[in-house]
XYZ file of C-alpha atoms in Angstrom:
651
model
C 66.476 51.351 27.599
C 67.324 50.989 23.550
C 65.819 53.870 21.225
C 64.609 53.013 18.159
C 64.813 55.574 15.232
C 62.207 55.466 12.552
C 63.339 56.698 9.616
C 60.915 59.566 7.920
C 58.897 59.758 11.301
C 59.368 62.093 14.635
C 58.120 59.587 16.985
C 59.832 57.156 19.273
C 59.238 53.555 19.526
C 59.682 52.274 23.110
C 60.445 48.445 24.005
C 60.125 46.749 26.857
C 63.739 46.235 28.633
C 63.447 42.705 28.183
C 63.221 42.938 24.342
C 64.936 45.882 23.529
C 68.029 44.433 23.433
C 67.282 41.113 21.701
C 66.570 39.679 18.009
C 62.936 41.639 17.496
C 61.661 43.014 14.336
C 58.408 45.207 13.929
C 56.357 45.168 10.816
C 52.767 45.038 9.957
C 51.005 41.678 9.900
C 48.733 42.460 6.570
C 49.176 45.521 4.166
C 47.602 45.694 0.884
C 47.951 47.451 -2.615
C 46.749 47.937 -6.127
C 48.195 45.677 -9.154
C 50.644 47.608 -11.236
C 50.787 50.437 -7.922
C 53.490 50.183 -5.582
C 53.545 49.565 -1.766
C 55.818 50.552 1.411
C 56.647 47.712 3.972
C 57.731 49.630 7.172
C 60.081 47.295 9.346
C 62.244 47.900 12.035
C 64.588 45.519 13.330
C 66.659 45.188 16.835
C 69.449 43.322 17.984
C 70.955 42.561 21.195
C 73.525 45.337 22.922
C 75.984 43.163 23.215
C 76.705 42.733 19.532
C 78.942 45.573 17.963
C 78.865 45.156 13.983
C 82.406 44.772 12.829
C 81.831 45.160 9.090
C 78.585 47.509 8.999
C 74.698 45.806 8.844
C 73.635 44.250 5.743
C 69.687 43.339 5.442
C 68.155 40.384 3.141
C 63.884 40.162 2.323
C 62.814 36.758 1.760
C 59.730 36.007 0.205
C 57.713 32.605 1.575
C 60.115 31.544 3.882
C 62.323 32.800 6.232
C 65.300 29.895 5.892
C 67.840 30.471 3.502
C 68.634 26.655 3.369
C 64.970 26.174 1.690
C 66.221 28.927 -0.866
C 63.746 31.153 -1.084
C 63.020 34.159 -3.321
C 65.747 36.798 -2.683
C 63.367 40.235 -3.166
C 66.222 42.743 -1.854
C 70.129 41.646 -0.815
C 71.649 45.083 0.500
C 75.627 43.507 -0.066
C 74.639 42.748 -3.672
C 71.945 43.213 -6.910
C 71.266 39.496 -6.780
C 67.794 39.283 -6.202
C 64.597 36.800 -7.839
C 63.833 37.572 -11.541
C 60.885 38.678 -10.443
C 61.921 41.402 -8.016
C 64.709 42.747 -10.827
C 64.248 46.677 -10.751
C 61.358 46.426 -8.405
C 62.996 46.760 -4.914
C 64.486 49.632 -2.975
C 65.043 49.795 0.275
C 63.660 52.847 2.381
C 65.174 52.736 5.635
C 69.057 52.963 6.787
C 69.701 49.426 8.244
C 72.581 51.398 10.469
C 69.360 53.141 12.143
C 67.314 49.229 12.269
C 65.561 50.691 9.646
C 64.886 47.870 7.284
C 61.197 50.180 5.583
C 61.014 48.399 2.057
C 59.511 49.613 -1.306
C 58.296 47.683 -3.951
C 56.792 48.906 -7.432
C 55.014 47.774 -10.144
C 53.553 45.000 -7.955
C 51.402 42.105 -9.549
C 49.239 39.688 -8.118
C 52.161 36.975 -8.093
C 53.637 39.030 -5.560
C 50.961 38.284 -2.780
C 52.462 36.661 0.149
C 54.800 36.305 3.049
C 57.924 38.975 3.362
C 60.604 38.049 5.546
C 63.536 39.955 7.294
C 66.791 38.458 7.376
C 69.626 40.619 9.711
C 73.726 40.173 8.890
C 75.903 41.924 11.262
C 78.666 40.054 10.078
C 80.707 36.688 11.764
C 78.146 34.303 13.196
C 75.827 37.530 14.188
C 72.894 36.830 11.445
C 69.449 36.190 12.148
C 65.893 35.605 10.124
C 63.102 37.007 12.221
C 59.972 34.879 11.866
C 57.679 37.428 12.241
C 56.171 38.229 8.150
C 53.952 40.619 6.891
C 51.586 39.347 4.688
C 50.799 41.557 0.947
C 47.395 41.413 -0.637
C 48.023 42.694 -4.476
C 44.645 43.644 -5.409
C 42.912 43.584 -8.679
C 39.502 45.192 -7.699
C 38.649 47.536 -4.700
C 37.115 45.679 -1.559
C 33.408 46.525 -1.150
C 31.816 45.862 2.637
C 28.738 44.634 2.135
C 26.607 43.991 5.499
C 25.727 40.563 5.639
C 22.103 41.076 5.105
C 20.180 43.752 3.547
C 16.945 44.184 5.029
C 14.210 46.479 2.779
C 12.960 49.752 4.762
C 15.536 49.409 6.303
C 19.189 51.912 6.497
C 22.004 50.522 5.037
C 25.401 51.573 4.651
C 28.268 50.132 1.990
C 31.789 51.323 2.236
C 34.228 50.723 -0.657
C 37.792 50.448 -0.032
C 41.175 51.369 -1.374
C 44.641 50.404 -0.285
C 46.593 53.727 0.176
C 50.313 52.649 0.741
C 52.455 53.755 -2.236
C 53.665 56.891 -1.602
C 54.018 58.763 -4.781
C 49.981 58.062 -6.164
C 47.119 58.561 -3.780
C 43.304 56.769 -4.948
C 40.135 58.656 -5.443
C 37.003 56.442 -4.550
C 33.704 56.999 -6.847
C 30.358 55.204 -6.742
C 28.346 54.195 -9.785
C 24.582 53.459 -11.107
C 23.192 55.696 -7.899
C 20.655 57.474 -9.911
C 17.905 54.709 -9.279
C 18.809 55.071 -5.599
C 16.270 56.809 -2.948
C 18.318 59.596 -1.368
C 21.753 58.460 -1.456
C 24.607 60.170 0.676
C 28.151 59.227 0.988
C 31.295 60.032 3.035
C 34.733 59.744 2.619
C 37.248 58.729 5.080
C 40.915 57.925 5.453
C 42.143 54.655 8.031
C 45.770 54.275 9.236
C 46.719 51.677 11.360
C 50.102 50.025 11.906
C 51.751 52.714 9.072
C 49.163 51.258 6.627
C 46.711 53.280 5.302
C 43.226 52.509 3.436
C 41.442 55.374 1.337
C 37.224 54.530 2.099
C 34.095 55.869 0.647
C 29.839 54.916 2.581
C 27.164 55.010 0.525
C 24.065 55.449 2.538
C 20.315 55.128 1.543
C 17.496 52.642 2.160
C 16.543 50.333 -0.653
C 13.232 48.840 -1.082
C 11.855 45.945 -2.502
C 12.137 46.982 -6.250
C 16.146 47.538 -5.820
C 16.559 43.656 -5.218
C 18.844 42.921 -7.734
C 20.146 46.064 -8.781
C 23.642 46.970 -9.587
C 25.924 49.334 -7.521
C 29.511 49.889 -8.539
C 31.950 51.500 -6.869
C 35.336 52.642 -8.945
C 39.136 53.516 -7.669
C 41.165 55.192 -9.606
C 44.811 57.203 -9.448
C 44.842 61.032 -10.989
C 47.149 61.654 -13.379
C 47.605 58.061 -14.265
C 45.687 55.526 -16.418
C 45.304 52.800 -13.564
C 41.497 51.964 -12.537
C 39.652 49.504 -11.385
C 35.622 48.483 -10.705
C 33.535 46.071 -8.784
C 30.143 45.734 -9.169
C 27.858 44.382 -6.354
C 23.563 43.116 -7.111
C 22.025 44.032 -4.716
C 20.368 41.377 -2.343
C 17.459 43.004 -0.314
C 15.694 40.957 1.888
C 11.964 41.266 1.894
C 9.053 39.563 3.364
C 5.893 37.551 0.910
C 4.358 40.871 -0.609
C 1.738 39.058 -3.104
C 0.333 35.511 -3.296
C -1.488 35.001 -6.484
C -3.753 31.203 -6.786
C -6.386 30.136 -9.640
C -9.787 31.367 -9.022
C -12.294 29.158 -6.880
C -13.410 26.401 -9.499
C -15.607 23.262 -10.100
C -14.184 20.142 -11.696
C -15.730 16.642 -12.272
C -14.318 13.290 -10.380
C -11.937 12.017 -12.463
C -10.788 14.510 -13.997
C -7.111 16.425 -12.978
C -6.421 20.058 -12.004
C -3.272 22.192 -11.468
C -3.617 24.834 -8.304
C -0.721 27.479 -9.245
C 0.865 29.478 -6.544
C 3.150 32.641 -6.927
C 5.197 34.658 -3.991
C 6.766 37.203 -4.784
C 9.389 37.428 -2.013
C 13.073 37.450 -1.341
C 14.933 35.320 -0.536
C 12.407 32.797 -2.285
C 9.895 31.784 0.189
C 9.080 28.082 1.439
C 5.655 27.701 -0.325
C 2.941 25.320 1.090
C -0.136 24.212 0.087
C -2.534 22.918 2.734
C -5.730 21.212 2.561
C -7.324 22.351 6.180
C -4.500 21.321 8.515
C -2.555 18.795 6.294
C 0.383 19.910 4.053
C 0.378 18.328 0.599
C 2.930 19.811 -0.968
C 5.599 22.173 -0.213
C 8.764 23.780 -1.667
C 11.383 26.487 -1.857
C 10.676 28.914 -4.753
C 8.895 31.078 -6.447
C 5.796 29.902 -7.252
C 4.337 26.087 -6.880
C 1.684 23.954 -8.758
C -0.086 21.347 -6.842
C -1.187 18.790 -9.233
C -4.362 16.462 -8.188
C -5.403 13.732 -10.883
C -8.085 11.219 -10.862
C -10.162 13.630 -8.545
C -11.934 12.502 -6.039
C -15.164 13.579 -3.932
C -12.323 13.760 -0.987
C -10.301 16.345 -2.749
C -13.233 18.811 -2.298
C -12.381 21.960 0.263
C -10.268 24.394 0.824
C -6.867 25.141 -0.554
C -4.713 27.645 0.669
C -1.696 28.857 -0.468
C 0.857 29.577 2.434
C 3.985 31.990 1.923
C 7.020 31.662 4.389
C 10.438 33.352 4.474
C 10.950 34.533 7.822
C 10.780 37.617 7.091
C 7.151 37.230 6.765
C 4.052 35.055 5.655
C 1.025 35.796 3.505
C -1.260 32.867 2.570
C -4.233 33.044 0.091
C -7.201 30.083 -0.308
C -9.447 28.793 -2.944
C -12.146 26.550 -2.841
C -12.112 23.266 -4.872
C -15.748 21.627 -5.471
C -16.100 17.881 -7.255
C -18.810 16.729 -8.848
C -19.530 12.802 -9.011
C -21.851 9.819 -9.403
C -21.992 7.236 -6.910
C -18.709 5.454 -6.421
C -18.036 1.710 -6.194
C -20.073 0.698 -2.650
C -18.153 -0.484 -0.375
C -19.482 -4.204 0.807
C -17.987 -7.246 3.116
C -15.682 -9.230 1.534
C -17.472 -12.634 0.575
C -17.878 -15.304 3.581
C -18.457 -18.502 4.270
C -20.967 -19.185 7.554
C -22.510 -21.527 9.164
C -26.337 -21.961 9.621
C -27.636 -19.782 11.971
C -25.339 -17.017 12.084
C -26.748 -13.391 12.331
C -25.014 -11.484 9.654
C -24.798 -7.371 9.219
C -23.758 -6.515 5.624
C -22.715 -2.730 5.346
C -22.622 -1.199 2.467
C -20.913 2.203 1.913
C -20.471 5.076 -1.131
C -20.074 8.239 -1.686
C -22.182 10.412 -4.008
C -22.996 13.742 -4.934
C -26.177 14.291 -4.042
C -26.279 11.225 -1.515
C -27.249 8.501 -3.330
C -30.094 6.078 -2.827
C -28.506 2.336 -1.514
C -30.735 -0.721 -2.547
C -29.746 -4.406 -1.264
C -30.740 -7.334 -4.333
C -29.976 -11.162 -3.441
C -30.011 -12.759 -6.770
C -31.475 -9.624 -8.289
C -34.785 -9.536 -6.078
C -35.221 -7.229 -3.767
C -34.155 -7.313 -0.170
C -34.052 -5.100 3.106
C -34.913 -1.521 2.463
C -34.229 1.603 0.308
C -31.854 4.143 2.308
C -31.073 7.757 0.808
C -27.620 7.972 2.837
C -24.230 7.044 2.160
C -24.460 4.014 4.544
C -27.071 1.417 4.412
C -26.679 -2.510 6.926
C -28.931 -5.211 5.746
C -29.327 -7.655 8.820
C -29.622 -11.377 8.551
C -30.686 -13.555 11.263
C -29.758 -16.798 11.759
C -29.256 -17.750 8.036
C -30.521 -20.553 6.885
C -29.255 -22.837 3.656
C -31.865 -20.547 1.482
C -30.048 -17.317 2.542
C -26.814 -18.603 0.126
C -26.418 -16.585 -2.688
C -25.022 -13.361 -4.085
C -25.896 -10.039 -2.164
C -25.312 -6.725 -4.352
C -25.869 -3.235 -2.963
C -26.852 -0.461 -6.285
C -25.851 2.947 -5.752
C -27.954 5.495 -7.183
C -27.993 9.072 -8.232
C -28.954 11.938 -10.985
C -24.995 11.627 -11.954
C -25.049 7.622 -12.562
C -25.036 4.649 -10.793
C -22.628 2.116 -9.201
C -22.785 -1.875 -7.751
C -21.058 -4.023 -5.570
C -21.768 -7.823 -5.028
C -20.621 -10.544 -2.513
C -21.433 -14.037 -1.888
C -22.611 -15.340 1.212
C -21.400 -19.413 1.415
C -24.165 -21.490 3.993
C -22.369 -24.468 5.610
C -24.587 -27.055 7.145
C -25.521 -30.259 8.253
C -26.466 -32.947 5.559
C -30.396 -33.073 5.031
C -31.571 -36.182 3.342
C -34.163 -35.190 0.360
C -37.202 -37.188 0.109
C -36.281 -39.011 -3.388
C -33.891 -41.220 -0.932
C -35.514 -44.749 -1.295
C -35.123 -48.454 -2.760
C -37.443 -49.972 -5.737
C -37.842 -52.868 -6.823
C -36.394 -52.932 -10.739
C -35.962 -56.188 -13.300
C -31.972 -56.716 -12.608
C -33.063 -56.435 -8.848
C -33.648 -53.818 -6.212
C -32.580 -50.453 -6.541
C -31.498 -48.519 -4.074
C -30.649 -44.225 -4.152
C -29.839 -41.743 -1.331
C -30.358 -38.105 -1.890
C -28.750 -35.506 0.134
C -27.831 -31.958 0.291
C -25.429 -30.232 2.344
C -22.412 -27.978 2.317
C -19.852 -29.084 2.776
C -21.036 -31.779 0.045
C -22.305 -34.639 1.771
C -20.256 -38.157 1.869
C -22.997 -40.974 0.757
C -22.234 -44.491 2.208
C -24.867 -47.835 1.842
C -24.554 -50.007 5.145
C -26.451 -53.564 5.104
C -26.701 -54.129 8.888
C -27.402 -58.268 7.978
C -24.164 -58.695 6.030
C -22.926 -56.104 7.997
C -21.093 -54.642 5.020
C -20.580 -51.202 4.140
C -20.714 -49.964 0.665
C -18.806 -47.637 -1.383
C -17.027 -49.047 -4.124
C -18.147 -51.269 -6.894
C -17.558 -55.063 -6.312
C -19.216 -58.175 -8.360
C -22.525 -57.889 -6.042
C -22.934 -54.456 -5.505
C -23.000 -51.715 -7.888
C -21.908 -48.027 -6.506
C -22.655 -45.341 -7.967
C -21.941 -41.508 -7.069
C -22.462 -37.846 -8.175
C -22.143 -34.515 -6.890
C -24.191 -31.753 -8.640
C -24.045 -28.528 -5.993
C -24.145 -29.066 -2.379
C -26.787 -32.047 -3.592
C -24.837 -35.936 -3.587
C -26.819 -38.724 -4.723
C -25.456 -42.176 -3.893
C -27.272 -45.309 -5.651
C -26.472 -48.999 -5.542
C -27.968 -52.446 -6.861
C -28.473 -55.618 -4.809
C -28.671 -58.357 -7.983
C -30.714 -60.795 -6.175
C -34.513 -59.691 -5.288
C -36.705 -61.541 -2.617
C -33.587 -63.002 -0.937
C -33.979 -63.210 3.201
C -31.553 -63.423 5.691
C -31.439 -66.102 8.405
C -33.914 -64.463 10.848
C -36.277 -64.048 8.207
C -35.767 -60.555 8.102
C -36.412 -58.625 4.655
C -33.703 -58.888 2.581
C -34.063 -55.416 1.512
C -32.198 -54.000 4.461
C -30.056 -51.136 3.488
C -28.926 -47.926 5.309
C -27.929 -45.004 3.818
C -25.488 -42.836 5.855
C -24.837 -38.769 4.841
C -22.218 -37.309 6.824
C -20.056 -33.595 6.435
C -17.994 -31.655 9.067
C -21.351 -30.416 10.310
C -23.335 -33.820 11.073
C -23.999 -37.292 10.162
C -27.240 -39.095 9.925
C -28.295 -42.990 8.972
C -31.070 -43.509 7.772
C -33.259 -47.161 6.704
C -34.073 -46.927 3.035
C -37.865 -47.815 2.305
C -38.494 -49.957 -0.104
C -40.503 -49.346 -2.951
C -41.991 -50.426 -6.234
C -40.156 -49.519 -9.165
C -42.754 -46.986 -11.825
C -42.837 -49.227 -14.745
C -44.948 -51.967 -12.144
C -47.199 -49.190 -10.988
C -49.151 -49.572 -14.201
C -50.366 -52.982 -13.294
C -51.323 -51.729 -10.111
C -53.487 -49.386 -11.737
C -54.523 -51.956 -14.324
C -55.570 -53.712 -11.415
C -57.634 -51.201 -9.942
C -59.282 -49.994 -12.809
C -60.325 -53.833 -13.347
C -61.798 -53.918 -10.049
C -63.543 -57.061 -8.726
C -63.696 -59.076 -11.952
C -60.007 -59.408 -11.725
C -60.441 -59.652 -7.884
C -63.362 -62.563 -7.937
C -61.287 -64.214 -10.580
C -58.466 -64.701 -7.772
C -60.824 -66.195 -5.270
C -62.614 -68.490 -8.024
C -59.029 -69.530 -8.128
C -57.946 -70.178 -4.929
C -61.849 -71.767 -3.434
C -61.112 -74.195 -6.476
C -58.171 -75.085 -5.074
C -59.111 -75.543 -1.598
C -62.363 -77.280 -2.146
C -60.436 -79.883 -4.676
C -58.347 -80.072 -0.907
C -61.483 -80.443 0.705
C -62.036 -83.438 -0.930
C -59.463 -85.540 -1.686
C -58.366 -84.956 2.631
C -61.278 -84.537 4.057
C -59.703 -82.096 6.314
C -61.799 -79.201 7.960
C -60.824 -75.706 6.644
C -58.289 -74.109 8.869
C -58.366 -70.192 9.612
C -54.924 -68.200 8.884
C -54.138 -64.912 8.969
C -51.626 -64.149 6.652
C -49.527 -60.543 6.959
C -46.857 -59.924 3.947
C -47.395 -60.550 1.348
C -51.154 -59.668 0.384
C -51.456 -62.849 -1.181
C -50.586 -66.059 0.913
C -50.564 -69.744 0.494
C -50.434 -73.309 2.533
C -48.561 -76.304 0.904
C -50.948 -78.302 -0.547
C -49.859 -82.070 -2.368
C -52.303 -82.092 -4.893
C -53.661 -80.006 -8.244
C -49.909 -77.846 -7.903
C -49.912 -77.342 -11.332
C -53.419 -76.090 -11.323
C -52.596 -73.337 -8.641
C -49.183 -72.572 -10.713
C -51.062 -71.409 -13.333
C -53.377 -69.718 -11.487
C -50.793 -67.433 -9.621
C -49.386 -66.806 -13.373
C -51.947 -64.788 -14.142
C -51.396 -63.038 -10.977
C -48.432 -62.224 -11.897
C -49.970 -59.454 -14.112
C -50.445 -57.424 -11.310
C -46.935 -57.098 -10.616
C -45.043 -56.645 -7.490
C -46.390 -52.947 -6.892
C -49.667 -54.807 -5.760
C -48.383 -57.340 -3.364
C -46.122 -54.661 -1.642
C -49.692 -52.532 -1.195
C -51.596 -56.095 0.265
C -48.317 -55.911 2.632
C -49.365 -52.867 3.580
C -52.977 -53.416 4.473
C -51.768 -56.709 7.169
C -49.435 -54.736 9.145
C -47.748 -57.547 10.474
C -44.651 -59.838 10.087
C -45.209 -63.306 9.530
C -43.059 -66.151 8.988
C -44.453 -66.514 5.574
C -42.067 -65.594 2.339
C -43.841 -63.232 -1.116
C -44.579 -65.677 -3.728
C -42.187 -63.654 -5.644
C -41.165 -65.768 -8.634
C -41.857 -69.457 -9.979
C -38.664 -70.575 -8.308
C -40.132 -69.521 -5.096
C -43.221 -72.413 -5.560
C -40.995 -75.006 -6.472
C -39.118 -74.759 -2.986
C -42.511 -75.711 -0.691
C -44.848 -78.146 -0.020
C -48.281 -76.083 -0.519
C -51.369 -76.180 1.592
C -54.859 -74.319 1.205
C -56.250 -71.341 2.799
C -59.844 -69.490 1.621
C -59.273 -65.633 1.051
C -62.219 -63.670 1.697
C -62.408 -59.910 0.477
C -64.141 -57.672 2.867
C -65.305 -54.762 1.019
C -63.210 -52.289 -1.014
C -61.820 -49.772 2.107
C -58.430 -47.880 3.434
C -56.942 -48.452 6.182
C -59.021 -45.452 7.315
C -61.917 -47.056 6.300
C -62.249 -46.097 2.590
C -60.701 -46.357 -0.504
C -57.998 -43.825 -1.475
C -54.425 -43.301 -2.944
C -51.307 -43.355 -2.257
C -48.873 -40.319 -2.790
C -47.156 -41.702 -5.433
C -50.431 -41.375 -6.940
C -51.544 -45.558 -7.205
C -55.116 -46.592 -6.220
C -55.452 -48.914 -3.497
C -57.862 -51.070 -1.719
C -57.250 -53.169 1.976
C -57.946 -56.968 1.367
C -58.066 -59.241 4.119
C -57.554 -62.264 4.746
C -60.631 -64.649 6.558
């Protein structure tokens, strides 16, 4: 077994056979010292047996590497002075290399000296070797405080300060500074050595509180007898749960308006503040204090706030209460539809109000449904009908103000033809016009089944004419030519009128009609009574007994139907019964269409209708007797169109 010697020491080092005798070197892995102290490396090398040193042992200390071919920083060469500028006068080896005693000493040490040291053996010939084991130097500029990771309040804690104690000739003193404010404070001094390193160490002991959070302790090493000092100064970082939570006062505040909440912890570290409106978080951060901001308040902001502290090392929460004040909002109404007739509807109106407010339904400002004093009021329509179209508003009411909301309820239905839908007879011919309402708008055609034509566009016969004014379409044409008759001796005045949408379509046959200007010769007529009347039948028994005559023919019975006034072709005194019929003329074609009326029959008999009509037959006679003055139900009347009448017949 190999001995090792340590130089300045009594004790023995004992290696392991199996490294004894090889290339080992023993040094400490970290050692420390004080800028502008000095510092002892201990080191103590070994070779193997086998090697006997011809010339002596020479010892080199690298510094950063351990290769000489990378050139490192000579710090001690014990053949020659050559060493790094910055290790001139600084180096002096402690141990006798002849004992593998390579102990080094280095003074006046800055902080450019921190770093690696390396031991490089030369036992001359091929017999040198770098040992890669280093010890690493910490130059310090400041003592090394241990502060526990976390400082709890109430709780003991303990801080050590340390101080490297490796150069031999100076030996530290520890002191602590700004204690007074401290509760109690002890401390104790102690000295470490470990691996021939030593460290000098002072505990402070007390237990801080709340109010020392962020307070100063210092703790000072310095070197008797010499100027050299040096400081560090620690704040304090005590750990302490939410001890106050401080929000506004309960308050009242009108919709609309805006409001700041404020909200101070006072806790460390700086606690995750929440505020929570029942169970929902609205805001939340980590600090100090928060301000929840609400603008535009509304009647849903009222309740509860509470303030809620967090910092894991405790919680404290405080509330306030937040009330709103408000007239009715905007109600809250169906969007606008569009239905179709006979739908049930349920319109729902909804607000909010402080006192509840009263809800009124209005269609076009009258009222409808009933008064409710509740947030919620449902007006119920069933099966709509074309009248129920309109706009539907639901007033909001309260001492505070008041509010509206409208919609519009669009009826679809079938087309409905209005009772203006008619022909009349007028000077450039007849007239007809077809009313109808409807929504969609209705789609007005004229159909005339004889020509089997349908009309709607203007051509040289027929003139077309449409408008649209609503959901009401009015379609009007003019047939030119009056009294014409088809083939099967039909009336000419045939015309359909068909109304159609997406909902229905209906044809209907046109009546016709006398247009209002003849009317007053109807009424002329009437009001002239039987002279006018005898005056016809003077006429006409002239005619027939002149007949009478001239043929000797017996008087023949016929019943005539359409119009009220009928003729036979007769050969002789034409002109007399031309002029005759002239004068009937007077009366218009309002009065024919009413003796029409009173035969309720179809004949095969044309209306005298106009001169040209005369001139086209051979005429024979026929006696007219008047039976009385009566209606069809017996008596005089009138008609709705507000004309007198009276039923002639024919004998």
């Amino acid at each position: 077994m190999c001995i090792l010697y340590v130089e300045e020491s009594t004790e023995l080092l004992s290696l392991p056979p199996d490294a004894s005798c090889q290339w080992n070197v023993w040094l400490p892995r970290d050692i420390s010292a004080m800028t502008n102290s000095c510092v002892v490396i201990p080191c103590t090398f070994m070779y193997p047996s086998g090697i006997r040193p011809s010339r002596g042992i020479h010892g080199i200390w690298y510094f950063g590497q351990p290769y000489p071919q990378l050139f490192p920083p000579v710090v001690f060469k014990s053949r020659t002075d050559v060493v790094h500028e910055s290790y001139k006068g600084r180096t002096k080896l402690l141990g006798d290399l002849h004992q593998r005693n390579c102990t080094l000493l280095i003074n006046n040490i800055g902080t450019e000296h921190s770093g690696r040291y390396y031991f490089r053996a030369d036992l001359g010939g091929a017999n040198i070797y770098t040992y890669p084991d280093f010890t690493e130097l910490k130059v310090l500029d400041q003592p090394n405080i241990d502060v526990p990771e976390e400082i709890v309040s109430d709780e003991s804690l303990e801080l050590t300060c340390y101080a490297p104690d490796n150069c031999p000739d100076m030996t530290p003193e520890i002191q602590w500074m700004y204690t007074d404010y401290l509760p109690d404070p002890e401390f104790s001094t102690d000295l470490v050595e470990e691996s021939n390193t030593a460290v000098l160490s002072n505990t402070l002991t007390f237990t801080p509180r709340p109010m020392h959070n962020g307070q100063l302790l210092g703790c000072r090493v310095y070197y008797p007898n010499t100027t050299l000092a040096y400081e560090r100064l620690i704040s304090l970082d005590v750990k302490y749960a939410p001890r106050s939570v401080w929000v506004n006062a309960s308050s009242e505040v009108m919709e609309g308006s805006s409001v700041t909440l404020h909200c101070e912890v006072d806790s460390n570290p700086p606690a995750r503040i929440a505020w929570m409106f029942g169970d929902q978080e609205l805001l939340w951060d980590t600090a100090s204090n928060v301000s929840l901001m609400l603008d535009d308040v509304i009647p849903a902001n009222e309740g509860i706030y509470t303030c809620v502290g967090d910092n894991g090392y405790g919680i404290m929460n405080t509330s306030l209460y937040l009330a709103v004040k408000y007239p009715p909002h905007e109600p809250v109404v169906n969007d606008s539809i569009t239905v179709v007739e006979g739908t049930t509807l349920a319109l729902h109106c909804s607000t909010q109000g402080s006192p509840a407010p009263t809800l009124t339904w209005l269609k076009d400002g009258q009222l409808v449904g009933t008064i409710t004093a509740d947030e919620l009021s449902v007006l119920t329509i069933a099966e709509i009908t074309p009248q129920g179209d309109g706009q539907y508003r639901c007033l909001a009411e309260n001492e505070h103000g008041r509010a509206s909301s409208s919609l519009n309820i669009t009826v679809e239905y079938a087309p409905v033809l209005l009772e203006e839908s008619k022909c009349t007879v007028v000077r450039e011919g007849v007239q007809c016009v077809c009313m109808a309402t409807g929504n969609p708008e209705p789609t007005i055609e004229f159909y005339l089944p004889d020509l089997n034509i349908t009309i709607n566009e203007t051509d040289g016969r027929y003139n077309f004419y449409t408008h649209t004014d609503g959901h009401t379409s009015t379609g009007m044409i003019k047939l030119r030519e009056k009294g014409e008759r088809v083939d099967n001796g039909s009336p000419a005045v045939n015309v359909h009128c068909s109304i159609s949408n997406a909902y229905g379509r209906e044809s209907i046959l046109l009546e016709l009609q006398q247009e209002k200007k003849y009317m007053m010769a109807v009424i002329v007529g009437t009001i002239g009574g039987v002279a006018v009347i005898a005056f016809i039948i003077a006429a006409v028994r002239y005619v027939g007994h002149n007949n009478k005559k001239e043929n000797g023919n017996p008087r023949q019975d016929v019943v005539l139907e359409n119009p009220a006034l009928y003729y036979s072709a007769v050969k002789k005194d034409k002109q007399n019964l031309r002029k005759k019929v002239l004068k009937t003329e007077l009366l218009g074609s309002k009065f024919n269409s009413i003796l029409e009326e009173t035969t309720g029959e179809d004949g095969d008999y044309q209306s005298v209708g106009t001169m040209a009509g005369l001139e086209r037959q051979e005429l024979n006679y026929a006696s007219l007797e008047f039976i009385g003055a009566r209606s069809r139900e017996g008596a005089s009347g009138r008609r709705d169109d507000g004309s007198n009448y009276t039923e002639i017949k024919a004998k």
